[in-house]
XYZ file of C-alpha atoms in Angstrom:
561
model
C -0.077 0.210 -0.187
C 2.758 2.370 0.720
C 3.968 2.333 -3.031
C 0.777 3.307 -4.029
C 1.312 6.942 -2.035
C 3.103 7.722 -4.214
C 0.790 8.438 -6.737
C -1.410 9.450 -4.401
C 0.427 12.094 -3.241
C 0.743 13.928 -6.560
C -2.905 13.749 -7.503
C -3.370 15.152 -4.386
C -1.077 18.063 -5.055
C -2.607 18.712 -8.714
C -6.050 18.882 -6.576
C -4.728 21.414 -4.233
C -3.816 23.084 -7.641
C -6.552 23.034 -9.110
C -9.417 22.865 -6.389
C -7.874 24.515 -3.111
C -6.672 23.059 0.297
C -10.402 22.454 1.851
C -11.322 20.252 -1.401
C -8.258 18.382 -1.159
C -8.371 18.053 2.540
C -11.696 16.019 2.150
C -10.157 13.856 -0.787
C -7.799 13.319 1.895
C -9.605 12.428 4.740
C -12.144 10.361 2.544
C -9.102 8.544 0.287
C -7.709 6.514 3.791
C -10.391 3.746 3.561
C -10.849 4.136 -0.691
C -9.319 4.464 -3.778
C -8.728 8.125 -4.004
C -9.946 8.384 -8.047
C -12.858 7.076 -6.596
C -13.395 9.766 -4.142
C -12.516 12.268 -6.664
C -15.092 11.236 -9.132
C -17.452 11.332 -6.324
C -16.707 14.262 -4.988
C -15.434 16.817 -7.359
C -16.144 18.478 -10.314
C -14.530 16.584 -12.990
C -15.192 12.852 -14.820
C -12.483 10.671 -15.419
C -11.274 12.008 -18.908
C -10.621 15.124 -17.477
C -9.218 13.649 -14.557
C -6.630 11.292 -16.593
C -6.426 14.655 -19.191
C -5.414 16.976 -16.081
C -2.927 14.267 -14.810
C -1.114 12.991 -17.916
C -0.537 16.022 -18.847
C 1.301 17.205 -15.386
C 3.236 14.104 -15.332
C 3.948 14.073 -19.282
C 2.793 10.655 -19.979
C -0.112 9.289 -22.429
C -3.370 7.785 -20.786
C -5.328 4.939 -22.101
C -8.738 4.175 -21.361
C -8.927 0.731 -21.000
C -12.163 -0.537 -21.874
C -11.712 0.937 -25.559
C -8.969 -1.454 -25.887
C -8.494 -5.435 -25.486
C -5.525 -6.760 -24.442
C -4.364 -9.649 -26.773
C -3.394 -13.089 -25.210
C 0.006 -13.167 -25.988
C 0.931 -9.770 -24.595
C -0.860 -10.545 -21.713
C 1.418 -13.295 -21.105
C 4.562 -11.259 -20.691
C 4.121 -10.924 -17.059
C 2.764 -13.618 -14.897
C -0.731 -13.032 -13.743
C -0.048 -13.232 -10.091
C 2.866 -10.507 -10.620
C 0.524 -8.650 -12.405
C -2.225 -8.819 -10.244
C -0.168 -7.681 -6.858
C 1.743 -5.008 -9.126
C -1.492 -3.491 -10.436
C -0.243 -3.374 -14.082
C -1.257 -4.173 -17.367
C 1.317 -5.468 -20.683
C 0.186 -3.297 -23.265
C 2.574 -4.219 -25.937
C 6.329 -5.443 -26.837
C 8.025 -3.252 -29.493
C 11.480 -4.247 -30.104
C 13.385 -3.849 -26.209
C 10.963 -1.460 -24.822
C 7.451 -3.145 -22.852
C 4.384 -0.359 -23.201
C 3.282 -1.485 -19.109
C -0.125 -0.117 -18.026
C 0.365 1.052 -14.469
C -2.307 2.393 -11.346
C 1.333 3.892 -10.270
C 3.393 5.639 -13.025
C 5.353 6.480 -10.413
C 6.557 3.516 -8.797
C 10.258 3.076 -9.694
C 10.564 -0.331 -7.986
C 8.024 -1.529 -9.764
C 9.126 -0.070 -13.087
C 12.711 -1.658 -11.731
C 11.298 -5.186 -11.380
C 9.802 -5.919 -13.987
C 12.695 -4.348 -16.518
C 14.693 -6.861 -14.819
C 11.815 -10.064 -15.271
C 10.953 -8.950 -18.763
C 14.415 -7.879 -19.910
C 12.799 -4.665 -21.311
C 12.834 -1.162 -21.225
C 9.411 -0.091 -19.081
C 7.456 2.386 -20.790
C 4.645 3.522 -18.050
C 1.528 4.275 -19.496
C -1.284 5.817 -17.475
C -4.837 4.503 -16.953
C -7.262 5.115 -14.452
C -6.812 2.760 -12.092
C -10.278 1.406 -11.408
C -10.776 0.736 -14.619
C -7.387 -1.297 -14.156
C -8.660 -2.893 -10.966
C -11.720 -4.185 -13.074
C -9.901 -5.311 -16.191
C -7.547 -7.163 -13.840
C -9.921 -8.906 -12.083
C -11.719 -10.331 -15.635
C -8.241 -11.588 -15.844
C -8.910 -13.751 -13.235
C -11.581 -15.842 -15.522
C -9.954 -17.283 -18.351
C -13.500 -17.527 -20.167
C -13.079 -13.994 -20.403
C -12.633 -12.011 -23.829
C -9.586 -10.031 -23.001
C -8.833 -10.232 -26.667
C -8.832 -12.115 -30.042
C -6.925 -15.860 -30.720
C -3.730 -16.031 -32.803
C -5.776 -16.964 -36.140
C -8.820 -14.658 -35.300
C -7.083 -11.677 -38.022
C -5.399 -12.960 -40.578
C -4.190 -10.920 -43.321
C -4.809 -11.329 -47.321
C -2.198 -9.722 -48.336
C -0.916 -9.708 -52.451
C 2.031 -7.858 -53.211
C 5.440 -8.333 -55.538
C 8.538 -9.085 -52.982
C 10.725 -8.788 -56.058
C 9.929 -5.099 -56.826
C 10.700 -4.537 -53.022
C 14.628 -3.278 -53.419
C 15.638 -2.217 -50.110
C 15.570 -5.519 -47.524
C 16.755 -4.259 -44.731
C 12.863 -2.130 -44.644
C 11.380 -5.538 -45.237
C 12.471 -7.273 -43.155
C 12.300 -4.388 -39.999
C 8.441 -4.375 -41.110
C 7.807 -8.437 -41.288
C 9.048 -8.560 -36.919
C 7.287 -10.150 -35.191
C 6.076 -7.659 -32.816
C 5.279 -4.806 -35.454
C 2.897 -7.654 -37.261
C 1.232 -8.343 -34.287
C 1.295 -4.902 -33.289
C -0.180 -3.513 -36.601
C -2.371 -6.635 -36.795
C -4.046 -5.734 -33.193
C -4.250 -1.585 -34.254
C -6.380 -2.849 -37.377
C -8.492 -5.277 -35.555
C -9.265 -3.356 -32.150
C -10.707 -0.819 -34.911
C -12.877 -3.375 -36.144
C -13.723 -4.374 -32.787
C -15.020 -0.530 -32.218
C -16.728 0.019 -35.461
C -14.527 2.709 -36.513
C -15.849 2.912 -40.189
C -11.478 4.483 -40.446
C -7.794 4.104 -38.818
C -5.739 6.997 -38.908
C -1.792 6.048 -38.005
C -0.329 9.797 -37.868
C 3.510 10.144 -36.965
C 3.970 13.243 -34.954
C 6.987 14.574 -33.463
C 7.722 12.610 -30.963
C 5.472 9.470 -31.217
C 2.451 8.366 -33.720
C -0.627 8.841 -32.826
C -3.267 6.018 -33.294
C -6.993 7.462 -33.866
C -10.294 5.907 -35.039
C -13.566 7.345 -36.796
C -16.426 6.325 -34.620
C -20.086 7.138 -36.280
C -18.206 10.160 -37.693
C -16.231 11.504 -34.942
C -12.190 10.665 -34.550
C -11.334 9.136 -30.843
C -7.638 9.161 -29.812
C -6.906 6.064 -29.144
C -2.979 5.423 -27.977
C 0.592 6.790 -28.925
C 3.311 4.211 -30.028
C 7.532 5.033 -29.549
C 8.678 7.081 -32.521
C 11.515 4.982 -32.749
C 9.197 1.889 -34.102
C 7.381 4.544 -36.722
C 9.907 3.178 -39.626
C 8.689 -0.243 -38.916
C 5.099 0.089 -39.037
C 4.785 1.994 -41.949
C 6.907 -0.305 -43.607
C 4.570 -3.392 -42.723
C 1.598 -1.350 -43.718
C 3.110 -0.179 -46.943
C 3.717 -4.416 -47.928
C 0.041 -4.935 -46.591
C -1.123 -2.415 -49.382
C 1.214 -3.328 -51.728
C 2.997 0.229 -52.029
C 5.902 0.827 -53.031
C 7.910 1.453 -49.569
C 11.028 2.764 -51.170
C 9.109 6.079 -52.042
C 8.131 8.255 -49.371
C 8.011 11.893 -50.903
C 4.348 10.923 -52.671
C 1.100 10.385 -51.763
C 0.795 6.471 -52.744
C -2.628 4.659 -52.466
C -3.116 0.881 -52.195
C -5.857 -1.964 -50.620
C -5.428 -4.771 -48.339
C -8.055 -7.537 -47.077
C -8.302 -8.973 -43.663
C -10.129 -11.801 -42.407
C -11.757 -10.718 -38.755
C -14.393 -13.335 -37.412
C -14.912 -15.291 -40.531
C -15.127 -12.418 -42.284
C -13.112 -10.726 -45.592
C -12.915 -7.080 -44.854
C -11.721 -5.118 -47.502
C -8.907 -1.562 -46.477
C -8.477 1.646 -48.715
C -5.168 2.630 -47.437
C -4.127 5.853 -48.350
C -0.523 7.572 -47.416
C 0.632 11.064 -47.038
C 3.909 12.985 -46.801
C 4.079 14.833 -43.692
C 6.448 17.129 -41.976
C 7.346 13.949 -39.011
C 6.552 11.082 -42.150
C 4.069 9.472 -43.692
C 0.655 9.485 -42.267
C -1.749 6.300 -42.963
C -5.200 6.013 -43.144
C -6.901 3.098 -43.407
C -10.737 3.297 -44.590
C -12.671 0.398 -44.006
C -14.895 -1.468 -46.344
C -17.274 -3.458 -44.530
C -19.532 -5.691 -47.297
C -21.408 -6.975 -44.474
C -22.941 -3.186 -44.026
C -24.206 -3.211 -47.638
C -28.030 -3.959 -47.003
C -29.855 -5.899 -49.177
C -32.753 -3.839 -50.747
C -34.366 -0.024 -49.718
C -36.011 -1.426 -46.848
C -33.171 -2.066 -44.943
C -31.602 1.159 -45.236
C -34.186 2.617 -42.353
C -35.319 5.517 -44.383
C -38.454 6.885 -43.141
C -41.976 6.215 -44.961
C -41.811 8.924 -47.122
C -38.431 9.453 -49.131
C -38.567 5.789 -48.951
C -41.724 5.251 -51.200
C -40.424 7.853 -53.567
C -37.055 5.976 -54.031
C -38.650 3.187 -54.417
C -40.824 4.184 -57.457
C -37.995 5.821 -58.820
C -36.064 2.867 -59.368
C -38.291 1.118 -60.800
C -38.198 3.403 -63.838
C -36.509 1.658 -66.927
C -34.450 4.728 -67.440
C -33.517 8.015 -66.180
C -30.922 9.690 -63.391
C -31.221 9.031 -60.003
C -28.514 11.346 -57.934
C -27.805 10.827 -54.397
C -25.811 13.818 -53.147
C -24.363 14.996 -49.647
C -20.555 15.372 -48.314
C -17.990 13.092 -47.923
C -18.955 10.107 -45.387
C -22.699 11.007 -45.977
C -23.621 7.214 -46.805
C -23.806 7.896 -50.146
C -22.119 4.614 -52.018
C -24.251 2.687 -49.584
C -27.308 3.179 -50.296
C -26.321 2.902 -54.135
C -25.135 0.048 -53.677
C -27.552 -1.465 -51.308
C -30.371 -0.232 -54.510
C -27.416 -2.339 -56.839
C -27.861 -5.342 -54.644
C -31.977 -5.241 -55.097
C -31.525 -4.524 -58.763
C -28.779 -7.797 -59.195
C -30.499 -10.403 -60.910
C -28.975 -12.386 -63.808
C -30.922 -10.972 -66.326
C -29.892 -7.135 -65.170
C -27.261 -6.108 -66.912
C -24.917 -3.743 -64.310
C -22.177 -1.966 -64.967
C -20.153 0.713 -62.604
C -17.268 2.989 -63.098
C -16.125 4.332 -60.290
C -12.735 5.723 -58.272
C -11.505 3.667 -56.476
C -13.687 0.812 -56.428
C -14.707 0.924 -52.904
C -17.071 -2.692 -52.824
C -16.520 -5.274 -54.749
C -19.671 -6.994 -55.270
C -20.778 -10.941 -57.359
C -22.760 -9.799 -60.179
C -21.625 -6.641 -61.072
C -19.290 -5.201 -64.023
C -17.325 -2.604 -62.183
C -14.087 -0.652 -63.378
C -11.405 1.220 -61.615
C -10.929 4.899 -62.999
C -7.000 5.164 -63.664
C -6.814 8.935 -64.948
C -2.712 7.821 -65.608
C -3.989 5.788 -68.935
C -6.740 8.117 -70.060
C -9.730 6.021 -68.586
C -11.829 8.906 -67.067
C -15.460 8.692 -65.749
C -15.983 10.127 -69.078
C -14.021 7.570 -71.225
C -14.780 4.775 -69.206
C -18.658 5.716 -69.482
C -18.852 5.871 -73.476
C -17.293 2.475 -73.270
C -19.742 1.286 -71.120
C -22.654 2.325 -72.836
C -21.496 0.401 -76.130
C -21.426 -2.698 -73.594
C -25.386 -2.428 -73.714
C -26.007 -2.546 -70.351
C -29.317 -1.819 -68.124
C -28.189 0.085 -65.308
C -25.242 2.254 -64.471
C -23.727 3.255 -61.612
C -21.275 6.520 -62.357
C -19.609 7.124 -59.012
C -19.254 10.689 -58.741
C -20.491 13.209 -61.502
C -17.112 15.382 -61.450
C -16.710 17.546 -64.646
C -19.751 18.569 -67.358
C -18.449 15.951 -70.039
C -19.144 13.158 -67.239
C -22.706 14.931 -66.506
C -23.567 15.333 -70.211
C -23.007 12.389 -71.181
C -24.922 10.247 -67.959
C -27.725 12.660 -68.942
C -27.649 11.772 -72.380
C -27.119 7.479 -71.238
C -30.384 8.591 -69.049
C -32.238 9.891 -71.885
C -31.100 6.671 -73.984
C -32.705 3.843 -72.364
C -30.597 3.321 -69.390
C -31.089 3.699 -65.347
C -28.462 5.714 -64.266
C -27.239 6.363 -60.833
C -24.735 8.744 -59.708
C -23.774 11.046 -56.415
C -22.792 14.521 -56.748
C -21.777 17.011 -53.987
C -24.273 19.501 -53.199
C -26.273 20.325 -50.015
C -29.795 19.696 -50.974
C -31.614 17.729 -53.179
C -32.788 20.827 -55.417
C -29.415 21.530 -55.444
C -28.331 19.078 -57.411
C -30.859 20.183 -60.084
C -28.766 23.668 -60.805
C -25.326 21.856 -59.844
C -25.729 20.277 -63.824
C -26.772 23.045 -65.240
C -24.085 25.217 -63.589
C -21.903 22.502 -65.419
C -23.044 22.942 -69.159
C -26.018 20.537 -69.169
C -28.868 22.455 -71.077
C -31.994 22.546 -68.787
C -34.082 20.955 -71.164
C -31.756 17.658 -71.377
C -31.715 18.034 -67.138
C -35.543 18.438 -66.933
C -36.313 15.588 -69.446
C -33.447 12.805 -67.801
C -34.173 13.369 -64.019
C -36.221 10.980 -62.312
C -35.170 11.688 -58.543
C -32.592 13.421 -56.700
C -32.250 13.265 -52.621
C -29.446 14.734 -49.658
C -28.383 12.405 -47.393
C -26.680 12.676 -44.060
C -25.399 10.507 -41.282
C -26.658 10.965 -37.608
C -25.876 9.088 -34.400
C -27.800 6.806 -32.794
C -28.639 7.349 -29.131
C -27.372 4.348 -27.138
C -29.573 2.084 -26.066
C -27.933 1.162 -23.037
C -27.891 4.209 -21.440
C -30.713 5.988 -22.969
C -32.679 8.418 -20.806
C -35.424 10.788 -20.724
C -34.031 14.221 -20.723
C -36.307 18.190 -20.571
C -35.978 20.084 -22.978
C -37.512 23.287 -22.965
C -40.155 24.700 -25.152
C -37.874 27.974 -25.606
C -35.170 26.090 -27.369
C -37.091 24.443 -30.297
C -38.956 27.526 -30.957
C -35.407 29.682 -30.811
C -34.883 26.860 -33.796
C -37.995 27.110 -36.101
C -39.649 24.299 -34.534
C -43.082 23.967 -32.666
C -43.142 22.687 -29.737
C -43.922 19.012 -29.607
C -47.045 19.044 -27.442
C -47.021 15.551 -24.838
C -43.612 13.566 -26.449
C -41.120 12.149 -24.871
C -37.333 13.639 -25.375
C -34.567 11.258 -25.118
C -30.452 11.490 -25.038
C -27.991 9.128 -23.875
C -26.724 9.741 -21.144
C -22.925 7.942 -21.806
C -21.646 4.489 -20.805
C -18.925 1.985 -21.542
C -20.612 0.282 -23.978
C -20.794 4.042 -26.273
C -17.631 5.325 -24.838
C -19.383 7.821 -23.014
C -20.418 9.819 -25.671
C -23.777 8.630 -25.439
C -24.084 7.489 -29.682
C -23.822 4.288 -30.622
C -24.097 3.734 -34.359
C -25.714 6.252 -37.049
C -28.666 6.551 -38.944
C -29.077 7.198 -42.234
C -31.559 10.744 -42.894
C -32.699 11.702 -46.529
C -34.277 14.410 -48.254
C -35.793 13.508 -51.815
C -37.366 15.382 -54.658
C -39.123 13.552 -57.658
C -39.059 15.433 -61.018
C -43.203 16.198 -61.812
C -43.766 18.032 -64.558
C -44.759 21.382 -62.890
C -40.810 21.175 -61.614
C -39.529 20.247 -65.460
C -41.506 23.519 -66.080
C -39.733 25.354 -63.507
C -36.480 23.853 -64.123
C -37.093 24.918 -68.219
C -37.939 28.889 -67.503
C -34.567 29.092 -64.960
C -36.221 28.683 -61.883
C -33.285 28.333 -58.967
C -32.751 25.530 -56.288
C -34.539 27.392 -53.312
C -37.336 28.075 -55.859
C -37.592 24.651 -56.402
C -37.561 23.052 -53.079
C -40.227 25.740 -51.971
C -42.196 24.747 -54.830
C -42.148 20.719 -53.651
C -42.685 21.335 -50.170
C -45.640 23.770 -51.198
C -47.619 21.369 -53.899
C -45.808 18.055 -53.553
C -45.351 17.866 -49.628
C -41.517 17.334 -49.836
C -40.228 16.464 -46.634
C -36.743 18.533 -46.068
C -34.112 16.862 -44.344
C -34.881 19.145 -41.168
C -38.332 17.445 -41.097
C -37.332 13.794 -41.735
C -34.134 14.318 -39.394
C -36.436 15.952 -36.556
C -39.142 12.822 -37.085
C -36.117 10.373 -36.355
C -35.603 12.870 -33.401
C -39.818 12.305 -31.961
C -38.982 8.697 -32.448
C -36.334 8.476 -30.081
C -33.674 7.137 -32.537
C -31.450 10.720 -32.091
C -30.782 13.886 -29.937
C -32.674 17.216 -30.766
C -28.628 18.379 -30.802
C -27.675 15.473 -34.093
C -30.717 17.257 -35.706
C -28.987 20.451 -35.577
C -25.334 19.457 -36.356
C -26.709 17.126 -39.380
C -28.829 19.704 -41.109
C -27.126 22.971 -40.179
C -27.655 24.055 -43.687
C -31.143 24.139 -43.760
């Protein structure tokens, strides 16, 4: 118990600086019988994250939330379990001759020396919330608890040409066992945490690992700087990149087997001041829903989408910013239309999901295979349905529109804020208004909003004036919800995302307005007034009233409205 007083004394000093002597004295008194960290959370106005941030800043050590990461069994075995329980430590991983060690008392030099002598490694202390350490150590006593992955749980399926790689030393360093295990663990944890992409970012004195979960980037851990070359080389080898080139951006792909599923990763590297930054985008085909009913759309936009895809020809557009789920929606539509008697061709940059039954083309600008040139060739292949990954320029827009008028159903995406804006964007690209009016079947605008975590969902009061300030009528008699925050949602109050969408079906009246040069605002206003169009904000507000998301998400997602 005496050893724990080292961190206890330091924490009390920090409390006194932050909240004064009276608060520190109260905590000091109560912590004689209880864990000081539990007392602080109960008696002071700081939460766990804030407390650990303060201590981390004072001690100049990184801290990790052990609830966010699982420990591989091979790493747990580095230190015998009796020693772990006695010393209140958890081995996080060995990189070279350094052992990252989560410690309840990072100031205890004696424990560090003992573990260094036992393992033959230099100890790199890592901060964590001590009660969380105790909880995890208790789980380790029961071998049936899921504390990590089996050695064959993650299997990389890598295609690359070793003969093209001339730097043997780099290859050997990148293929070291601990480095391979560490990179696999980074990726596997990202999959466990439902990350949509994994960011590996060289900083001045370390490598930072972040996951984008439910659309928000979250810090996970840091890796020692001296292993940067090995980690990044391993990623290049996996992705089929040129490991001798570090001055220009590169793209690659690899596939990994995880829990019986093959998951594709699209990899991008970017040279920065401190080294190459990598972003791994997770492309899990199991996320593609089969059929429109599985997309979670509200009844009105769902019905309009169903009617649109029944059209024998025409143009359907899904708009929205990057990361709004446009590709997932279009692929889900294609999954429903994908039948043996239907010829479907896609042209994409890059091909995100490889789907059986589809003919898929990868754009390659280096050899002149652009969206426009590929689309011309596709039309000579007699397709029934064509997916154009994105309409980026006037040439592609013109060919896509004309293809939709000659017996093809064309699906594509645009970057606009709302459904009506897609109409005027095509005209701005140089497509004649009469062609736009004739070809368009439906335009839509999509966003992703965060779902309330069902494990910590609770009722919340929202004053009437808050609704009125934002232009909403107060919903009398409704119950409002939010997520309190729990371990299941990493204390965010949200878990998962749901699509919210607005749809605009072209009618004869709207076509006449397009021919008369109406603005996007005029088109939207007419559709709302005469055709009952529900806007993105209307539909997102409906999700809030159904208890699926929060009022804050409504305002965040529909800020443009």
